[in-house]
Coordinates of C-alpha atoms in Angstrom, one line a residue:
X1253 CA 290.0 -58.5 23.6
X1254 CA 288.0 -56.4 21.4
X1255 CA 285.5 -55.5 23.9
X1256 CA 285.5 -52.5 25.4
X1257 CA 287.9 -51.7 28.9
X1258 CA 285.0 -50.1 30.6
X1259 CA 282.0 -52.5 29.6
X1260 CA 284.4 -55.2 30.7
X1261 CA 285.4 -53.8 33.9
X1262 CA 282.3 -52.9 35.0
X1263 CA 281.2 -56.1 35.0
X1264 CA 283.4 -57.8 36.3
X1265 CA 283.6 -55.4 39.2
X1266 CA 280.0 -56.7 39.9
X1267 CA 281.1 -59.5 40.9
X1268 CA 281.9 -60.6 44.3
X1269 CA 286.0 -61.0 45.5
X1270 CA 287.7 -61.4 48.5
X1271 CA 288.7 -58.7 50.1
X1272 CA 291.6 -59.9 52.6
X1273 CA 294.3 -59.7 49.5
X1274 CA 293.3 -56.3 48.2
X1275 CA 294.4 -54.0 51.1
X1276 CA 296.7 -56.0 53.8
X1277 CA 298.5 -53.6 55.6
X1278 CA 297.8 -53.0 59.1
X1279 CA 298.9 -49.6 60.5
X1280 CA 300.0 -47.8 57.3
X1281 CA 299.4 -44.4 56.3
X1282 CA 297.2 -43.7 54.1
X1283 CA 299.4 -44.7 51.0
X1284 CA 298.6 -44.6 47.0
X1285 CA 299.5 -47.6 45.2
X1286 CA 303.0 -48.4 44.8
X1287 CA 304.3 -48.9 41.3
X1288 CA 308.3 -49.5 40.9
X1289 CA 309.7 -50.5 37.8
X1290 CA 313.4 -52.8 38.8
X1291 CA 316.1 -52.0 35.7
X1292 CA 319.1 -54.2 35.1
X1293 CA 322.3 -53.7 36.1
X1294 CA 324.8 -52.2 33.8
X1295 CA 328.7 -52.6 33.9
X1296 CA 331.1 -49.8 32.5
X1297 CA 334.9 -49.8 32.1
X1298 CA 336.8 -46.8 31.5
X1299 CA 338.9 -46.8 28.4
X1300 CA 342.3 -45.8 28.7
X1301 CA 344.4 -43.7 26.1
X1302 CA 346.5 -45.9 24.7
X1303 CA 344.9 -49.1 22.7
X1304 CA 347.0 -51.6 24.4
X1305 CA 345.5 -50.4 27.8
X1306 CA 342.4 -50.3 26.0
X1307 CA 342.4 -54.0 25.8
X1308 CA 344.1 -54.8 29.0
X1309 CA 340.8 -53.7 30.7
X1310 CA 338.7 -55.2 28.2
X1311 CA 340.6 -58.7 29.6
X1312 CA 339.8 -57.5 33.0
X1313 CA 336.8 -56.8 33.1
X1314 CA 335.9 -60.1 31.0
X1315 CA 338.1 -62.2 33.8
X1316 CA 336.0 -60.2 36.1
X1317 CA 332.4 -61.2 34.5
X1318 CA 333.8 -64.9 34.2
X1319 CA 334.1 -64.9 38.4
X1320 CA 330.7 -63.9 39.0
X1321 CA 328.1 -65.4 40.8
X1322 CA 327.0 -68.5 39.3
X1323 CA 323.0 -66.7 40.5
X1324 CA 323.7 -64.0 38.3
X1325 CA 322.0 -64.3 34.8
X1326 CA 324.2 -63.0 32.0
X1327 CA 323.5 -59.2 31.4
X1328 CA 323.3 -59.6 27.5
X1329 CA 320.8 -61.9 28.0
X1330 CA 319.0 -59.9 30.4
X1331 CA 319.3 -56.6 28.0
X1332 CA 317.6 -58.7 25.1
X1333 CA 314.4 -59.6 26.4
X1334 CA 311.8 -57.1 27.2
X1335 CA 311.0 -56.5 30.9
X1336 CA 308.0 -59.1 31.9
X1337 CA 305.5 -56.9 33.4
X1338 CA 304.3 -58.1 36.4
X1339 CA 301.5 -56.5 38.6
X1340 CA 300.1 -57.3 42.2
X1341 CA 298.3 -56.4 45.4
X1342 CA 299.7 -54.9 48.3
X1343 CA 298.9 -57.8 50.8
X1344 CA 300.0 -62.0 50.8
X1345 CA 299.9 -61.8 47.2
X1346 CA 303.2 -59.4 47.0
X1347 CA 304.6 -60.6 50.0
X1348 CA 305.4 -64.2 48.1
X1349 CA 306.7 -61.7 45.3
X1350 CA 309.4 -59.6 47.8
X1351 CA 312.5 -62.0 47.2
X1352 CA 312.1 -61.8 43.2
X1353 CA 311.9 -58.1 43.6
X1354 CA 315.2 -58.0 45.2
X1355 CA 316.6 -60.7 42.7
X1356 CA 315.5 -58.8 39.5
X1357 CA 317.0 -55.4 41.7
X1358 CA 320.4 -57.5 41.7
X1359 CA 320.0 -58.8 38.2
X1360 CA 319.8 -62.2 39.6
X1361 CA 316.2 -63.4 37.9
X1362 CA 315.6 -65.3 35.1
X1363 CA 313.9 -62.9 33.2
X1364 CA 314.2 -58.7 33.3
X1365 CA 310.9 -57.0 35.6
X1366 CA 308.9 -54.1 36.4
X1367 CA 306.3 -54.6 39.5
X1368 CA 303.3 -52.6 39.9
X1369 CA 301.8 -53.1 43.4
X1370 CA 298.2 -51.5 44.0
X1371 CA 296.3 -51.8 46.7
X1372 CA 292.9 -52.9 44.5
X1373 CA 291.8 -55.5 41.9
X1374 CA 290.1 -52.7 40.0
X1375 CA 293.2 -50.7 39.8
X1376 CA 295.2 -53.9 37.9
X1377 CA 292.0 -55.5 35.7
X1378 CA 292.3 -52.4 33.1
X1379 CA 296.2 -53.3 33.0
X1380 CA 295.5 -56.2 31.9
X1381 CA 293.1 -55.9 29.8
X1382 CA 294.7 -53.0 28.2
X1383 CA 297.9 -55.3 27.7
X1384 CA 299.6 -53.1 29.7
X1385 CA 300.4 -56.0 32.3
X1386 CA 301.5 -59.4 31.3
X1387 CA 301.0 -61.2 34.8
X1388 CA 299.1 -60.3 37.4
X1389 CA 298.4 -61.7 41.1
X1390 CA 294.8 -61.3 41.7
X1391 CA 291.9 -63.2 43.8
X1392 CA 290.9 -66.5 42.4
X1393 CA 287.3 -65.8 41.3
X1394 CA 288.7 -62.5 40.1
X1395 CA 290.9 -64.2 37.8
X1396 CA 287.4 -66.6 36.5
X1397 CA 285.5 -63.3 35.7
X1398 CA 288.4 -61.6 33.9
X1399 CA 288.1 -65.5 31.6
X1400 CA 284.9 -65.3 31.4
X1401 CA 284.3 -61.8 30.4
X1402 CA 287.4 -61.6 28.0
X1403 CA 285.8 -64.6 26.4
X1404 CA 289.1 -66.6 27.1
X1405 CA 292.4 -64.5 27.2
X1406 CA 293.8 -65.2 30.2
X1407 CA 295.0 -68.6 31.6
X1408 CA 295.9 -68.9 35.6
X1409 CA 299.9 -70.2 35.7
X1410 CA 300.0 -70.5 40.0
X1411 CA 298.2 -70.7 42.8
X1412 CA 299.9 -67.9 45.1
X1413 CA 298.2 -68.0 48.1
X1414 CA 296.0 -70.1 50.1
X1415 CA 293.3 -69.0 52.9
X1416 CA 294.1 -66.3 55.1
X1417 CA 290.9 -66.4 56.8
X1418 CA 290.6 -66.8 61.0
X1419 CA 287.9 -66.5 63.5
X1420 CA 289.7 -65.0 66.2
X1421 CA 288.5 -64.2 69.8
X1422 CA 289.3 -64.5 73.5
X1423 CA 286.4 -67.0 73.6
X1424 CA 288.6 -70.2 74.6
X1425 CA 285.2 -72.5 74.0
X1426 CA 285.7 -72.3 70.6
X1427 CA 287.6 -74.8 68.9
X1428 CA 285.3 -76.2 65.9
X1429 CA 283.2 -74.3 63.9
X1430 CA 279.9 -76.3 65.5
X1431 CA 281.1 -74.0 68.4
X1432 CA 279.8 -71.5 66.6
X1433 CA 276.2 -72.0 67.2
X1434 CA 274.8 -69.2 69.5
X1435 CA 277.2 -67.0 68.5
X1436 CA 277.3 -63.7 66.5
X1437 CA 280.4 -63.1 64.1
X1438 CA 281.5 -59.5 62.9
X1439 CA 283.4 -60.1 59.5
X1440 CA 283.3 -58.2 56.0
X1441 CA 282.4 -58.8 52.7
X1442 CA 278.7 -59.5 52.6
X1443 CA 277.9 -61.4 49.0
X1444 CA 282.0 -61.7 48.8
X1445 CA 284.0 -64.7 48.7
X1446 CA 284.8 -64.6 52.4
X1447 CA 280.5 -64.5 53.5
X1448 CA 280.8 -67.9 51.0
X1449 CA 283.7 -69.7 52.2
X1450 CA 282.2 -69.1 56.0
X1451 CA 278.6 -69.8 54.8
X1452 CA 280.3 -73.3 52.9
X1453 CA 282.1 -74.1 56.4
X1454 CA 278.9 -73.9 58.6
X1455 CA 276.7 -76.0 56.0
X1456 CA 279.3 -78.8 55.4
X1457 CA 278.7 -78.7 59.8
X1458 CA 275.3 -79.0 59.7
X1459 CA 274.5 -75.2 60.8
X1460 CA 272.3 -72.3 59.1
X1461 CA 271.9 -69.2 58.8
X1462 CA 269.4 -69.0 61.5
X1463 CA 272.1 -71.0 63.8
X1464 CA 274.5 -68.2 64.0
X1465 CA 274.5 -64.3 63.8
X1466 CA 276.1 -62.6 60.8
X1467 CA 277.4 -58.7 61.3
X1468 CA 279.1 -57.3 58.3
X1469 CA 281.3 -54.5 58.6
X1470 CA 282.5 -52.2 55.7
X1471 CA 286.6 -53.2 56.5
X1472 CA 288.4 -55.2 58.3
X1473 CA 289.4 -52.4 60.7
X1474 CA 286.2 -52.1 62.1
X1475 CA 285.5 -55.9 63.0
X1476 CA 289.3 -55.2 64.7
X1477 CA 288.0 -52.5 66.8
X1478 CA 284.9 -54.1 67.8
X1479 CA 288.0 -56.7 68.7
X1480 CA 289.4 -54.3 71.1
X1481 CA 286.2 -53.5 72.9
X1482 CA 284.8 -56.9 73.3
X1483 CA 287.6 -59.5 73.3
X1484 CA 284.7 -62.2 73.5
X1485 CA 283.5 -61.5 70.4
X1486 CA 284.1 -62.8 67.2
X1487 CA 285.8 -61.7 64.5
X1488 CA 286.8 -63.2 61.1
X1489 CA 290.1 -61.3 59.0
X1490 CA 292.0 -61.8 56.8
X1491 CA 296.1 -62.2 57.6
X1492 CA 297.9 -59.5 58.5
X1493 CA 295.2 -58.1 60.5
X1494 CA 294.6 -60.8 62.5
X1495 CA 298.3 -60.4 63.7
X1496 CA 297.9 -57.0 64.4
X1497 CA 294.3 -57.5 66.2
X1498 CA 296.4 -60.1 68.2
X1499 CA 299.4 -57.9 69.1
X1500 CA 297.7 -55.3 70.2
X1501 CA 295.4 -57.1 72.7
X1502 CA 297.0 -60.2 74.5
X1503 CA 293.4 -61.8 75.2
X1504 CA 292.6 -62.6 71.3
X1505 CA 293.7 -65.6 70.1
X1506 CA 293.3 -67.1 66.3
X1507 CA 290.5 -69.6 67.6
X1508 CA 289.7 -71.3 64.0
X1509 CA 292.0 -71.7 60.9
X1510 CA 288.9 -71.4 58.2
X1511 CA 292.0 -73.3 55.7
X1512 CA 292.1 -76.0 57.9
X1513 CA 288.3 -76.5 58.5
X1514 CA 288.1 -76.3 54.8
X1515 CA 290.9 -79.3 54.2
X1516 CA 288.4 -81.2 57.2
X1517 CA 285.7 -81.3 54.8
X1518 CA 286.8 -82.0 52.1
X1519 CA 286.2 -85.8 51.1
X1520 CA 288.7 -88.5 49.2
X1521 CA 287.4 -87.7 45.9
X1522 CA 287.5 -84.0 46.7
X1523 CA 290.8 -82.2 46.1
X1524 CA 289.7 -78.6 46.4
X1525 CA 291.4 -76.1 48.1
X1526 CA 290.1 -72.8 50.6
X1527 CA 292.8 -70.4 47.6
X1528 CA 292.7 -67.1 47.9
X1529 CA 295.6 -65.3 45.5
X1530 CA 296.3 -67.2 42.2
X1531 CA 298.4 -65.8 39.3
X1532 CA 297.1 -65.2 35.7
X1533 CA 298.8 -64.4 32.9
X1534 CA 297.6 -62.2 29.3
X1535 CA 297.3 -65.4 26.6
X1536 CA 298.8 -63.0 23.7
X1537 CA 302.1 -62.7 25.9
X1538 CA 301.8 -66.8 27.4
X1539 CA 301.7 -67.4 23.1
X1540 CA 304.1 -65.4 21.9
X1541 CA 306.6 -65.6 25.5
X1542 CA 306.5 -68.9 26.5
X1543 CA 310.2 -69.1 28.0
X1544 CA 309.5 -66.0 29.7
X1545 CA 306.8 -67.2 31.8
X1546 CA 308.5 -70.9 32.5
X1547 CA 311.2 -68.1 33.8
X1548 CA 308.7 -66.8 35.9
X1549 CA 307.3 -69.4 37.7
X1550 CA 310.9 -70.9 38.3
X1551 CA 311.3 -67.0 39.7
X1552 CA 308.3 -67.3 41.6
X1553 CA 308.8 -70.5 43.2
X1554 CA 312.1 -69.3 44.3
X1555 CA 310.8 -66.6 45.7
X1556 CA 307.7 -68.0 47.6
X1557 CA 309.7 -70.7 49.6
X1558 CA 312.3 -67.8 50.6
X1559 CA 309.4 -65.8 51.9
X1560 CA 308.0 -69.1 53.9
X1561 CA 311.3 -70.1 55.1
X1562 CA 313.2 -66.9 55.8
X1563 CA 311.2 -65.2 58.3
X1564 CA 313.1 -62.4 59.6
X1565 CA 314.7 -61.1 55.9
X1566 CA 311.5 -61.6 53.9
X1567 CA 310.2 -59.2 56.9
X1568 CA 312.6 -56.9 56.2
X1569 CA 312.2 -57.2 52.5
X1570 CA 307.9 -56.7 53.1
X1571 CA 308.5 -53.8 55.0
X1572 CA 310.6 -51.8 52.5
X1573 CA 308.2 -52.8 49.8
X1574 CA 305.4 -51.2 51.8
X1575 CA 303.5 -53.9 52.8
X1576 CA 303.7 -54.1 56.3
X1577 CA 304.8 -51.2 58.0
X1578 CA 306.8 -52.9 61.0
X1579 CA 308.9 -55.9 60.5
X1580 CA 307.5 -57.8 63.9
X1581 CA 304.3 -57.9 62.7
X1582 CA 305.1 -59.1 59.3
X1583 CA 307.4 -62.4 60.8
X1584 CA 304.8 -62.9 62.9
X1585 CA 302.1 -63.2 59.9
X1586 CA 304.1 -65.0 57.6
X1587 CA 303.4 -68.3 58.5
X1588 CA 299.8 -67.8 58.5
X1589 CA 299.6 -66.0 55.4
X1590 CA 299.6 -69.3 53.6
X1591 CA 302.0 -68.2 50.6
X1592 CA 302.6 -70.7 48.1
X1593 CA 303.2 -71.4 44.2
X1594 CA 301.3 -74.5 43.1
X1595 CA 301.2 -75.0 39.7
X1596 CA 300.0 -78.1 37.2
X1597 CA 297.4 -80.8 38.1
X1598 CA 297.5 -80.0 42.1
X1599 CA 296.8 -76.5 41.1
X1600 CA 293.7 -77.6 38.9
X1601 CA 292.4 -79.6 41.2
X1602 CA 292.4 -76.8 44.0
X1603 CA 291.3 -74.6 41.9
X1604 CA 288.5 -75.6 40.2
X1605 CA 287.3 -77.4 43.5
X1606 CA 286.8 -74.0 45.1
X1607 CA 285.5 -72.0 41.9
X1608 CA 283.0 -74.9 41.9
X1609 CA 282.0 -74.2 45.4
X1610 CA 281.4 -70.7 44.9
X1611 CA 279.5 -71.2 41.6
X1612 CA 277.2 -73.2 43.6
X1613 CA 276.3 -70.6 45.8
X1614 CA 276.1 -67.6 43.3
X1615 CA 277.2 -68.1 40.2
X1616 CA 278.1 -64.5 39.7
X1617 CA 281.0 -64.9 42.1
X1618 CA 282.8 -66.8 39.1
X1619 CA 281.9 -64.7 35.9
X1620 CA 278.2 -66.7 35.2
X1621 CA 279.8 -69.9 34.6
X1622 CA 283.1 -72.0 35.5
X1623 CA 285.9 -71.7 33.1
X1624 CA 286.9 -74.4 30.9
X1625 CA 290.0 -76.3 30.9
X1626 CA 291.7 -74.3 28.7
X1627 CA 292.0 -71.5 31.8
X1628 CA 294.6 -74.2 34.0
X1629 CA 298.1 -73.3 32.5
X1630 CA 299.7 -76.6 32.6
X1631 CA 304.0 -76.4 31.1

């Protein structure tokens, strides 16, 4: 953690990540990154003149603290620990993170929290290296280089997110990804995760390179306008903008779920999984706050199965976070966003199965070399 921010940062920003967690919102304005900090709530009586009705209210208002909600975690509690800092990406990343906002708002986490939401890795890597962040939501390889390059410092606590990758297209003939052969796909992220996870999927189906066409656009915008023009082509996005490509024209349709052609592949001894958020969290803070970040992943659990589960308030909840900017589109991607929090040996397994697959393709993608074991978090 000696090293320097910048030396750090720059190469880790030379590496390859994914792109469809960094900037997720569909038809937003042009936004900066948003960065909220949630206090505690604080109860006040008023004192009245005399010293018997002095203590009258002090009886009330401790009858009053005794009827709370059984949710609510006790405030002195709450005002003794320092806030956890917890920083994320505007996209599938935060919307798993949307109910714990609104608990922590409500005083009704585990632990006290301020959330910083960007919309780019490189805006939260100098957080936490700084120690300016204790847990952040990044992409998966992301998390590998930040080990590798801090020699060790961070350890990854959840898996957040799974794929959010689709081929979509009004090209009904498609159903497999040996369908694919013939065809030219527009997608993003040439020498990024995403060109490896596709490049991975049409190998493990006997294609190559010189089966299929690859066009790479600069964002995913673009590979949804080319969309709009030619409904027969083919386009590979991340989640929400394959919802938004959808709802906008009636012909496209999410012809391949690349998370589900990944799980095809994948033998009996392989337990890898297509991930593409995970959660990683400062070792210095996971040493000396242990309890705090048990809190959090009980906090975080409890948040990501309201988010999969309550469709229309967690759209409600994305959309005032700034997410999503209409609450239709944000139901309607929710179940494809693939939010999760899997922690432990599952998590391990997933993990490391897909930082292996990258590393065998460039082993840049992952920092140089796969982390040890010491980077699984395991309670």
């Amino acid at each position: 953690m000696k090293k320097s921010i910048a030396v750090i940062l720059t190469a880790i920003l030379a590496a390859s990540f994914i792109t469809g967690c960094g900037s997720s919102q569909p038809e937003s304005p042009t936004s900066a990154a948003a960065s909220s900090a949630i206090s505690q709530e604080e109860s006040s009586s008023e004192a009245g003149k005399e010293e018997t009705d002095q203590q009258s209210t002090e009886e009330t208002k401790n009858e009053s603290q005794e009827d709370a909600s059984a949710d609510k975690v006790p405030e002195t509690a709450m005002e003794d620990a320092a806030p956890v800092r917890v920083g994320s990406l505007k996209g599938p990343t935060s919307m798993g993170l949307v109910f714990l906002m609104k608990m922590a708002e409500e005083g009704k986490s585990e632990n006290p929290y301020e959330f910083t939401m960007v919309t780019a890795a490189d805006e939260l890597l100098p957080k936490v290296i700084s120690g300016d962040l204790d847990i952040a939501l990044v992409p998966a390889n992301v998390a590998s280089v930040l080990y590798s390059r801090t020699e060790g410092q961070v350890s990854v606590i959840d898996i957040n997110t799974l794929g959010v990758l689709y081929a979509v297209s009004a090209d009904s003939s498609i159903q497999s990804v040996p369908d694919l052969k013939g065809k030219t796909i527009y997608m993003t992220g040439k020498g990024t995760t995403p060109d490896y996870v596709f490049r991975y999927l049409l190998d493990a189906n006997g294609l190559t390179d010189s089966d299929v066409v690859l066009e790479f656009k600069s964002e995913p915008a673009e590979v949804a306008a080319l969309l709009a023009e030619n409904p027969n082509a083919i386009g590979v996005l991340p989640q929400p903008f394959v919802t938004a490509a959808c709802s906008q024209n009636e012909s496209l349709n999410m012809v391949l779920d690349l998370t589900k052609e990944w799980d095809l592949i994948q033998s009996d001894e392989e337990k890898s999984r297509l991930v593409t958020g995970v959660t990683l969290v400062r070792n210095e803070f996971l040493n000396t706050r242990p309890d705090a970040v048990s809190a959090f992943l009980a906090d975080h659990e409890k948040s990501a199965s309201f988010t999969a589960e309550q469709a229309d308030q967690a759209a409600e909840l994305i959309v005032k976070a700034g997410i999503i900017e209409k609450a239709p589109i944000a139901k309607k991607a929710l179940p494809y966003c693939n939010i999760t929090c899997i922690t432990g040996q599952e998590m391990k397994d997933s993990l490391k199965g897909y930082l292996q697959v990258l590393f065998d393709q460039d082993a840049k993608s992952v920092g140089g070399e796969l982390p040890g074991d010491d980077f699984y978090y395991s309670e």
